Amino acid sequence: MDLPILLVVIIVLALIFDYINGFHDAANSIATIVSTKVLSPFQAVIWAAVWNFAAFFLAAYVIGEFKIGNTIAKSVNENFINLEVIFAGLIAAIAWNLLTWWFGIPSSSSHTLIGGFLGAALMYALVSDYHAVALAQPDLGFFEKIKLSIHQLFTQKVVKYDKVIPIFLFIFLAPIIGMIISVLITLLIVNIAKRTNPRKADHIFRKLQLVSSALFSLGHGTNDAQKVMGIIGAAVIYYHVSMLGDPVYTSMDGAHQFTYFVEHYYWVPFTSFLMIALGTMSGGWKIVKTMGTRITKVTPLEGVSAETAGAITLFLTEHFGIPVSTTHTITGAIIGVGLTKRISAVRWGITVSLLWAWILTIPISAIVAGITYLLVIMVK
């Protein structure tokens, strides 16, 4: 089957984004284990990458489905998706990811991708509405046409809010859940181990941190690789439904379309997990420094607590098919272990800066994607 050039470009860009996501988010998996000196940075990224890829087998053969990928693929109304929309969303996501990586800001690759997808789809709808208004009322001025187009846009269901609202809510809920679980685990461990010899306890928790970081890397791979699967899935499903009119796809509802896509393009999930693992192996030391030392100082005991809390949060959200930010999750967990010492142990200035980066990620990605979509259709 010969695929359209733009679809091939989208698949390549999505896998590049997946790779960038890996080295951008490597810090999430290795920050605490590096800052506690349990592993060197090189050892840590290899360890995290192995478990990132192992997440493929967990999702495919233990969980048996890819819920998060389906959520991403179906976050936008199918009537407002085309290959140009997906292309523009990916360009915006890659640009924002590279920018935040360069400045060492641990922003969310997940929300970057979602923001880009939504922004490009909304611009596609706005442009379509503008052409419809211009055709129906050619005598109106430019700004009157824009005003009517925007009004028309708000009457359309471009975004599937049942999918997107939980994603927005978990910008704040994921770190809070991670923080609460982290506090509880830390207090539990401290009470259990309070009579243990400090040197012996430190040795035990250094070993346990290998387990907790592996669990978090499993959660990271399971969560983040599926987002790229979702974007590629949206593009391939559009190709089969709108360009080929494939009766197999057109006879199914959205959820079954994605399941069928996974079954017949099985190399997509495999490659998505592989690319994020390779990206993780490339590391991201600038962000490791922010996550591992600048939020709060972390001991091996606290590293175990933070990583275990982060892993539990990621597995819970994956169970419900809610894409969350691994960055937000582990940040909340690290703050949680800091709070068990004292409130001042958390460097709140750094935390507030991170919060602003999180809040701005989706709107900035959406704006960049919208502008990119305009440029693409102008060139086309």
XYZ file of N, CA and C in Angstrom, residues 32 182 186 205 209 297-307 333 337-338 340-341:
63
model
N 15.841 11.484 40.727
C 16.084 11.167 42.138
C 17.183 10.122 42.298
N 2.973 10.319 48.006
C 4.370 10.411 48.425
C 4.490 10.709 49.919
N 6.134 8.072 52.516
C 7.299 8.517 53.292
C 7.062 8.345 54.785
N 17.647 1.150 51.161
C 16.861 2.045 50.307
C 17.578 2.367 48.998
N 15.661 1.688 45.602
C 15.456 2.761 44.629
C 15.610 2.255 43.200
N 16.179 18.665 48.353
C 17.209 17.625 48.430
C 16.539 16.295 48.783
N 16.988 15.219 48.118
C 16.319 13.924 48.244
C 17.318 12.866 48.710
N 16.923 12.080 49.722
C 17.708 10.943 50.194
C 17.213 9.674 49.499
N 17.961 8.559 49.581
C 17.473 7.312 48.965
C 16.092 6.904 49.469
N 15.832 7.049 50.771
C 14.496 6.730 51.306
C 13.427 7.571 50.612
N 13.710 8.857 50.513
C 12.737 9.768 49.897
C 12.632 9.525 48.392
N 13.746 9.102 47.777
C 13.705 8.742 46.365
C 12.775 7.573 46.107
N 12.847 6.559 46.978
C 11.941 5.409 46.883
C 10.495 5.873 47.006
N 10.221 6.745 47.978
C 8.860 7.243 48.199
C 8.340 8.009 46.989
N 9.167 8.929 46.479
C 8.738 9.769 45.352
C 8.486 8.929 44.105
N 9.412 8.037 43.781
C 9.275 7.228 42.561
C 8.117 6.239 42.669
N 5.368 14.399 43.517
C 5.875 13.388 44.447
C 7.126 13.886 45.173
N 7.768 14.529 49.373
C 8.805 14.089 50.317
C 9.448 15.289 51.010
N 9.504 16.422 50.320
C 10.029 17.629 50.955
C 9.128 18.113 52.072
N 7.315 16.374 54.045
C 7.375 15.541 55.255
C 8.472 16.012 56.201
N 9.425 16.785 55.678
C 10.480 17.343 56.537
C 10.000 18.671 57.139
